[in-house]
Coordinates of C-alpha atoms in Angstrom, one line a residue:
M1 CA 179.0 -174.2 68.8
R2 CA 176.0 -172.8 70.7
V3 CA 172.9 -175.0 70.4
P4 CA 170.2 -173.0 68.5
C5 CA 167.0 -172.1 70.3
V6 CA 163.9 -174.1 69.4
C7 CA 160.6 -172.4 69.4
T8 CA 158.0 -174.2 71.6
S9 CA 155.1 -173.0 69.4
C10 CA 156.4 -174.1 66.0
G11 CA 159.2 -176.6 66.9
R12 CA 161.7 -174.8 64.6
S13 CA 165.1 -173.5 65.3
H14 CA 165.2 -169.7 65.3
G15 CA 169.0 -169.3 65.5
W16 CA 170.7 -166.6 67.4
L17 CA 167.8 -164.2 66.9
G18 CA 165.4 -166.5 68.5
S19 CA 167.7 -167.0 71.4
L20 CA 168.2 -163.3 71.7
K21 CA 164.4 -162.8 71.7
D22 CA 163.9 -165.4 74.4
R23 CA 166.6 -164.0 76.7
L24 CA 165.6 -160.4 76.2
E25 CA 161.8 -160.6 76.4
P26 CA 161.6 -161.1 80.1
D27 CA 163.9 -158.2 80.6
V28 CA 162.1 -155.8 78.3
S29 CA 158.6 -156.8 79.1
N30 CA 158.2 -153.9 81.5
M31 CA 160.1 -151.4 79.4
N32 CA 158.4 -148.8 77.3
F33 CA 161.4 -147.5 75.5
L34 CA 160.9 -149.5 72.3
E35 CA 157.6 -147.7 71.8
K36 CA 159.4 -144.5 72.5
L37 CA 162.0 -145.3 69.9
G38 CA 159.6 -145.8 67.0
P39 CA 160.4 -144.7 63.4
L40 CA 161.5 -141.1 63.3
N41 CA 159.2 -140.2 60.6
G42 CA 156.3 -140.9 62.9
Q43 CA 154.0 -142.0 60.1
G44 CA 150.6 -143.2 61.3
R45 CA 151.3 -142.2 64.9
E46 CA 150.0 -139.3 67.0
P47 CA 152.8 -137.0 68.3
P48 CA 153.4 -137.8 72.0
G49 CA 152.5 -135.2 74.5
L50 CA 155.1 -133.6 76.7
P51 CA 156.1 -135.7 79.7
H52 CA 155.3 -134.4 83.2
D53 CA 158.9 -135.1 84.3
P54 CA 161.2 -134.8 81.3
V55 CA 164.4 -135.0 83.4
G56 CA 163.2 -138.2 85.1
M57 CA 162.0 -139.7 81.9
R58 CA 165.3 -139.0 80.2
Q59 CA 167.2 -140.6 83.1
Q60 CA 164.9 -143.6 83.0
L61 CA 165.4 -144.0 79.2
Q62 CA 169.1 -143.8 79.7
E63 CA 169.1 -146.5 82.3
E64 CA 166.9 -148.8 80.3
L65 CA 168.9 -148.3 77.2
E66 CA 172.2 -148.9 79.1
E67 CA 170.8 -152.2 80.5
V68 CA 169.7 -153.4 77.1
R69 CA 173.0 -152.3 75.5
E70 CA 174.9 -154.4 78.1
R71 CA 172.8 -157.4 77.3
L72 CA 173.0 -156.9 73.5
E73 CA 176.8 -156.2 73.4
P74 CA 178.1 -159.8 73.3
Y75 CA 175.5 -160.7 70.6
M76 CA 176.4 -157.7 68.5
A77 CA 180.1 -158.4 68.8
E78 CA 179.6 -162.0 67.8
V79 CA 177.4 -161.2 64.8
H80 CA 179.8 -158.4 63.7
E81 CA 182.7 -160.9 63.7
R82 CA 180.7 -163.6 61.9
V83 CA 179.5 -161.3 59.1
G84 CA 183.0 -159.8 58.8
W85 CA 184.4 -163.3 58.4
H86 CA 182.1 -163.9 55.4
L87 CA 182.9 -160.5 53.9
E88 CA 186.6 -161.3 54.2
G89 CA 185.8 -164.5 52.3
L90 CA 184.3 -162.3 49.5
R91 CA 187.5 -160.2 49.4
R92 CA 189.6 -163.4 49.1
Q93 CA 187.4 -164.7 46.3
L94 CA 187.7 -161.5 44.3
Q95 CA 191.4 -161.2 44.8
P96 CA 192.4 -163.7 42.0
Y97 CA 190.6 -161.6 39.5
T98 CA 192.6 -158.5 40.3
V99 CA 195.9 -160.4 40.5
E100 CA 195.1 -161.9 37.1
L101 CA 194.5 -158.4 35.7
M102 CA 197.9 -157.2 37.0
E103 CA 199.7 -160.3 35.6
Q104 CA 198.1 -159.6 32.2
V105 CA 199.1 -156.0 32.3
A106 CA 202.7 -157.0 33.0
L107 CA 202.7 -159.7 30.3
R108 CA 201.2 -157.4 27.6
V109 CA 203.7 -154.7 28.4
Q110 CA 206.5 -157.1 28.0
E111 CA 205.1 -158.3 24.7
L112 CA 204.6 -154.8 23.4
Q113 CA 208.2 -154.0 24.4
E114 CA 209.4 -156.9 22.2
Q115 CA 207.1 -156.1 19.4
L116 CA 207.9 -152.4 19.3
R117 CA 211.7 -152.9 19.7
V118 CA 213.6 -150.5 17.4
V119 CA 217.2 -151.2 18.4
G120 CA 219.1 -153.8 16.5
E121 CA 221.9 -153.9 13.9
G122 CA 219.5 -154.0 11.0
T123 CA 217.3 -151.2 12.5
K124 CA 220.3 -149.0 13.3
A125 CA 221.6 -149.4 9.7
Q126 CA 218.2 -148.6 8.3
L127 CA 217.9 -145.5 10.4
L128 CA 221.4 -144.3 9.4
G129 CA 221.0 -145.4 5.8
G130 CA 219.2 -142.3 4.6
V131 CA 216.0 -140.3 4.8
E132 CA 213.8 -142.8 3.0
E133 CA 215.0 -145.7 5.0
A134 CA 214.5 -143.9 8.3
R135 CA 211.1 -142.6 7.3
S136 CA 210.0 -146.1 6.2
L137 CA 211.1 -147.6 9.6
L138 CA 209.2 -145.0 11.6
Q139 CA 206.1 -145.4 9.5
E140 CA 206.3 -149.1 10.2
L141 CA 206.7 -148.4 13.9
Q142 CA 203.5 -146.3 13.8
D143 CA 201.6 -149.2 12.1
R144 CA 202.9 -151.7 14.7
V145 CA 201.9 -149.4 17.6
A146 CA 198.3 -149.2 16.2
N147 CA 198.1 -153.0 15.5
H148 CA 199.6 -154.3 18.7
T149 CA 197.8 -151.9 21.1
G150 CA 194.5 -152.7 19.4
R151 CA 195.2 -156.4 19.8
V152 CA 196.0 -155.9 23.5
K153 CA 192.8 -153.9 24.0
A154 CA 190.8 -156.9 22.7
L155 CA 192.7 -159.3 24.9
F156 CA 191.5 -157.5 28.1
H157 CA 187.8 -157.8 27.3
P158 CA 187.4 -161.5 28.6
Y159 CA 189.2 -160.6 31.8
A160 CA 186.9 -157.7 32.5
E161 CA 183.9 -159.9 31.8
R162 CA 185.1 -162.6 34.1
L163 CA 185.6 -160.0 36.9
V164 CA 182.0 -158.7 36.5
T165 CA 180.6 -162.2 36.4
G166 CA 182.6 -163.2 39.4
I167 CA 181.4 -160.3 41.4
G168 CA 177.8 -161.2 40.7
H169 CA 178.3 -164.9 41.6
H170 CA 180.3 -164.3 44.8
V171 CA 178.0 -161.6 46.1
Q172 CA 175.1 -163.9 45.7
E173 CA 177.0 -166.6 47.6
L174 CA 177.7 -163.9 50.3
H175 CA 174.0 -163.3 50.5
R176 CA 173.2 -166.9 51.3
S177 CA 176.0 -167.3 53.8
V178 CA 175.4 -164.1 55.7
A179 CA 171.6 -164.5 55.9
P180 CA 171.6 -166.8 59.0
H181 CA 174.0 -164.4 60.9
A182 CA 173.0 -160.8 59.9
A183 CA 171.0 -158.8 62.5
A184 CA 169.2 -157.1 59.6
S185 CA 165.8 -158.2 58.4
P186 CA 165.7 -160.2 55.1
A187 CA 164.4 -157.3 53.2
R188 CA 167.1 -155.0 54.4
L189 CA 169.8 -157.6 53.9
S190 CA 168.6 -158.1 50.3
R191 CA 168.7 -154.3 49.7
C192 CA 172.2 -154.0 51.1
V193 CA 173.5 -157.0 49.0
Q194 CA 172.0 -155.6 45.8
V195 CA 173.6 -152.2 46.5
L196 CA 177.0 -153.9 47.1
S197 CA 176.7 -155.9 43.9
R198 CA 175.7 -152.9 41.9
K199 CA 178.6 -150.7 43.3
L200 CA 181.3 -153.3 42.7
T201 CA 180.0 -154.1 39.2
L202 CA 180.1 -150.4 38.2
K203 CA 183.6 -150.0 39.7
A204 CA 184.8 -153.1 37.7
K205 CA 183.3 -151.7 34.5
A206 CA 184.9 -148.4 35.2
L207 CA 188.3 -150.1 35.8
H208 CA 188.0 -151.8 32.4
T209 CA 187.2 -148.5 30.8
R210 CA 190.2 -146.9 32.3
I211 CA 192.5 -149.7 31.1
Q212 CA 191.1 -149.2 27.6
Q213 CA 191.7 -145.5 27.9
N214 CA 195.3 -146.1 29.1
L215 CA 195.9 -148.2 26.0
D216 CA 194.4 -145.5 23.8
Q217 CA 196.7 -142.9 25.4
L218 CA 199.7 -145.2 25.0
R219 CA 198.9 -145.7 21.3
E220 CA 198.4 -141.9 20.8
E221 CA 201.7 -141.0 22.5
L222 CA 203.8 -143.6 20.7
S223 CA 202.2 -142.7 17.3
V224 CA 202.8 -139.0 17.8
F225 CA 206.4 -139.7 18.8
A226 CA 207.1 -141.9 15.8
G227 CA 205.4 -139.3 13.6
A228 CA 207.6 -136.6 14.9
G229 CA 210.6 -138.8 14.2
A230 CA 209.4 -139.3 10.6
D231 CA 209.0 -135.6 10.2
G232 CA 212.6 -135.1 11.5
A233 CA 213.8 -137.7 9.0
E234 CA 212.2 -135.7 6.2
E235 CA 214.3 -132.7 7.3
E236 CA 217.4 -134.9 7.1
A237 CA 217.8 -135.1 10.9
Q238 CA 219.2 -138.5 11.9
P239 CA 216.8 -140.3 14.5
D240 CA 218.8 -141.9 17.3
P241 CA 217.7 -145.5 17.7
Q242 CA 218.7 -145.5 21.4
V243 CA 216.4 -142.5 22.0
L244 CA 213.6 -144.2 20.2
S245 CA 213.9 -147.4 22.2
Q246 CA 214.2 -145.5 25.5
E247 CA 211.0 -143.5 24.7
V248 CA 209.0 -146.6 23.8
R249 CA 210.2 -148.2 27.1
Q250 CA 209.3 -145.2 29.2
R251 CA 205.8 -144.9 27.7
L252 CA 205.2 -148.6 28.3
Q253 CA 206.4 -148.4 31.9
A254 CA 204.2 -145.4 32.5
F255 CA 201.2 -147.3 31.2
R256 CA 202.1 -150.3 33.4
H257 CA 202.5 -148.0 36.5
D258 CA 199.3 -146.1 36.0
T259 CA 197.2 -149.3 35.3
F260 CA 198.6 -151.0 38.4
L261 CA 197.6 -148.0 40.5
Q262 CA 194.1 -148.1 39.1
I263 CA 193.8 -151.9 39.9
A264 CA 195.1 -151.3 43.4
A265 CA 192.5 -148.5 43.8
F266 CA 189.8 -151.0 42.7
T267 CA 191.0 -153.4 45.4
R268 CA 190.8 -150.7 48.0
A269 CA 187.3 -149.9 46.9
I270 CA 186.3 -153.5 47.5
D271 CA 187.7 -153.3 51.0
Q272 CA 185.9 -150.1 51.7
E273 CA 182.5 -151.3 50.3
T274 CA 182.6 -154.6 52.3
K275 CA 183.5 -152.8 55.5
Q276 CA 180.7 -150.4 54.9
I277 CA 178.2 -153.2 54.4
Q278 CA 179.5 -154.9 57.6
Q279 CA 178.6 -151.7 59.5
Q280 CA 175.2 -151.7 58.0
L281 CA 174.3 -155.4 58.5
A282 CA 176.1 -156.1 61.8
P283 CA 177.4 -152.9 63.4
P284 CA 179.7 -153.6 66.4
P285 CA 178.7 -152.6 69.9
P286 CA 179.9 -149.2 71.1
G287 CA 182.7 -150.8 73.2
H288 CA 184.1 -152.7 70.2
S289 CA 187.4 -151.6 68.6
A290 CA 185.7 -151.4 65.2
F291 CA 183.0 -149.0 66.5
A292 CA 183.7 -145.8 64.6
P293 CA 180.7 -143.6 63.7
E294 CA 182.4 -141.7 60.9
F295 CA 179.2 -140.2 59.7
L296 CA 179.1 -138.1 62.8
Q297 CA 182.4 -136.3 61.8
G298 CA 181.2 -135.0 58.5
D299 CA 178.6 -132.5 57.3
R300 CA 175.9 -132.0 60.0
G301 CA 173.0 -132.2 57.5
K302 CA 174.4 -135.4 56.0
A303 CA 175.1 -136.8 59.5
R304 CA 171.6 -136.2 60.6
S305 CA 170.2 -137.9 57.5
E306 CA 172.5 -140.8 58.0
L307 CA 171.6 -141.1 61.7
Q308 CA 167.9 -141.1 60.9
A309 CA 168.4 -143.8 58.2
R310 CA 170.4 -146.0 60.7
L311 CA 167.8 -145.6 63.4
D312 CA 165.0 -146.5 61.0
D313 CA 167.0 -149.6 59.9
L314 CA 167.4 -150.5 63.6
W315 CA 163.7 -150.2 64.2
E316 CA 163.0 -152.4 61.2
D317 CA 165.4 -155.0 62.5
I318 CA 164.0 -154.9 66.1
N319 CA 160.5 -155.4 64.7
Y320 CA 161.6 -158.4 62.7
S321 CA 163.8 -160.0 65.4
L322 CA 161.0 -159.9 68.0
R323 CA 158.5 -161.7 65.7
D324 CA 158.4 -165.5 65.3
H325 CA 160.6 -165.8 62.2
S326 CA 163.1 -168.5 61.4
P327 CA 166.2 -166.9 60.0
G328 CA 168.1 -170.1 60.1
H329 CA 170.9 -171.8 62.2
L330 CA 173.9 -169.9 63.4
G331 CA 176.6 -172.1 61.9
E332 CA 180.3 -172.0 62.6
P333 CA 182.6 -170.4 60.1

């Protein structure tokens, strides 16, 4: 583990940012490019005049930026990996919640299949015993469908609440663990973490809503099917118990399949959001395998806006890191 840098003026450890500042300041003391890279909006600053030698100035800027990029690259790569390690921890912490949801879906489908079973010696005899007997059985099936699907809907509420609570708790833990390592200023780190928490919470609530809608659709489909069977019984058509059982089983398996896909999509959304915040808080250096400026491949207007936002964030972080702050120790994972 690298020994943190200790500030000679305040006697406090400034972590990797302090070390980075101490190592870079002698090299950038004679460079003017930081001033030239000020916030793009230019608020409070006079527009610079045209340089006398634009070609030479461009070449000088490129050389200075390349030199600083080479010095920053190992730090950027290290911070990128450390922040990524903590975000991977967040994904691992949230995984049991989604696994639990999938287990509950499988369990409730199995229970519904048992509770809505219509094939049996007594059932078969009742269906074949006459119109009144068949109609009574199908009406009972409709009642069971409404009762049991409603009960299952209620059972999913605590799991959804635990997921939302878990997201809030673990994202706050992430905030505390990433703070000593992120290259971002504390204000920007706080904003990014709040956005992540809000996005994941909204996605978790949307997942719960979709599961409830899936159960409503299952209840509607089975009720309509049982009702159609009762209408056929009134017309003296003999309902086939095997057909009834197969239909119930197919509808339940369709519910299970669709819900599993939605939970898997939520898991992928967690991965996507955490990778995005890693790019925002600790982007990899250009030579890193994870460096992929995807925003440059989309709409040009959106890409320009995104680029400006990233450069403004970079300027905020540079200003913060070159001041005498104490972001904390750079601990080992």
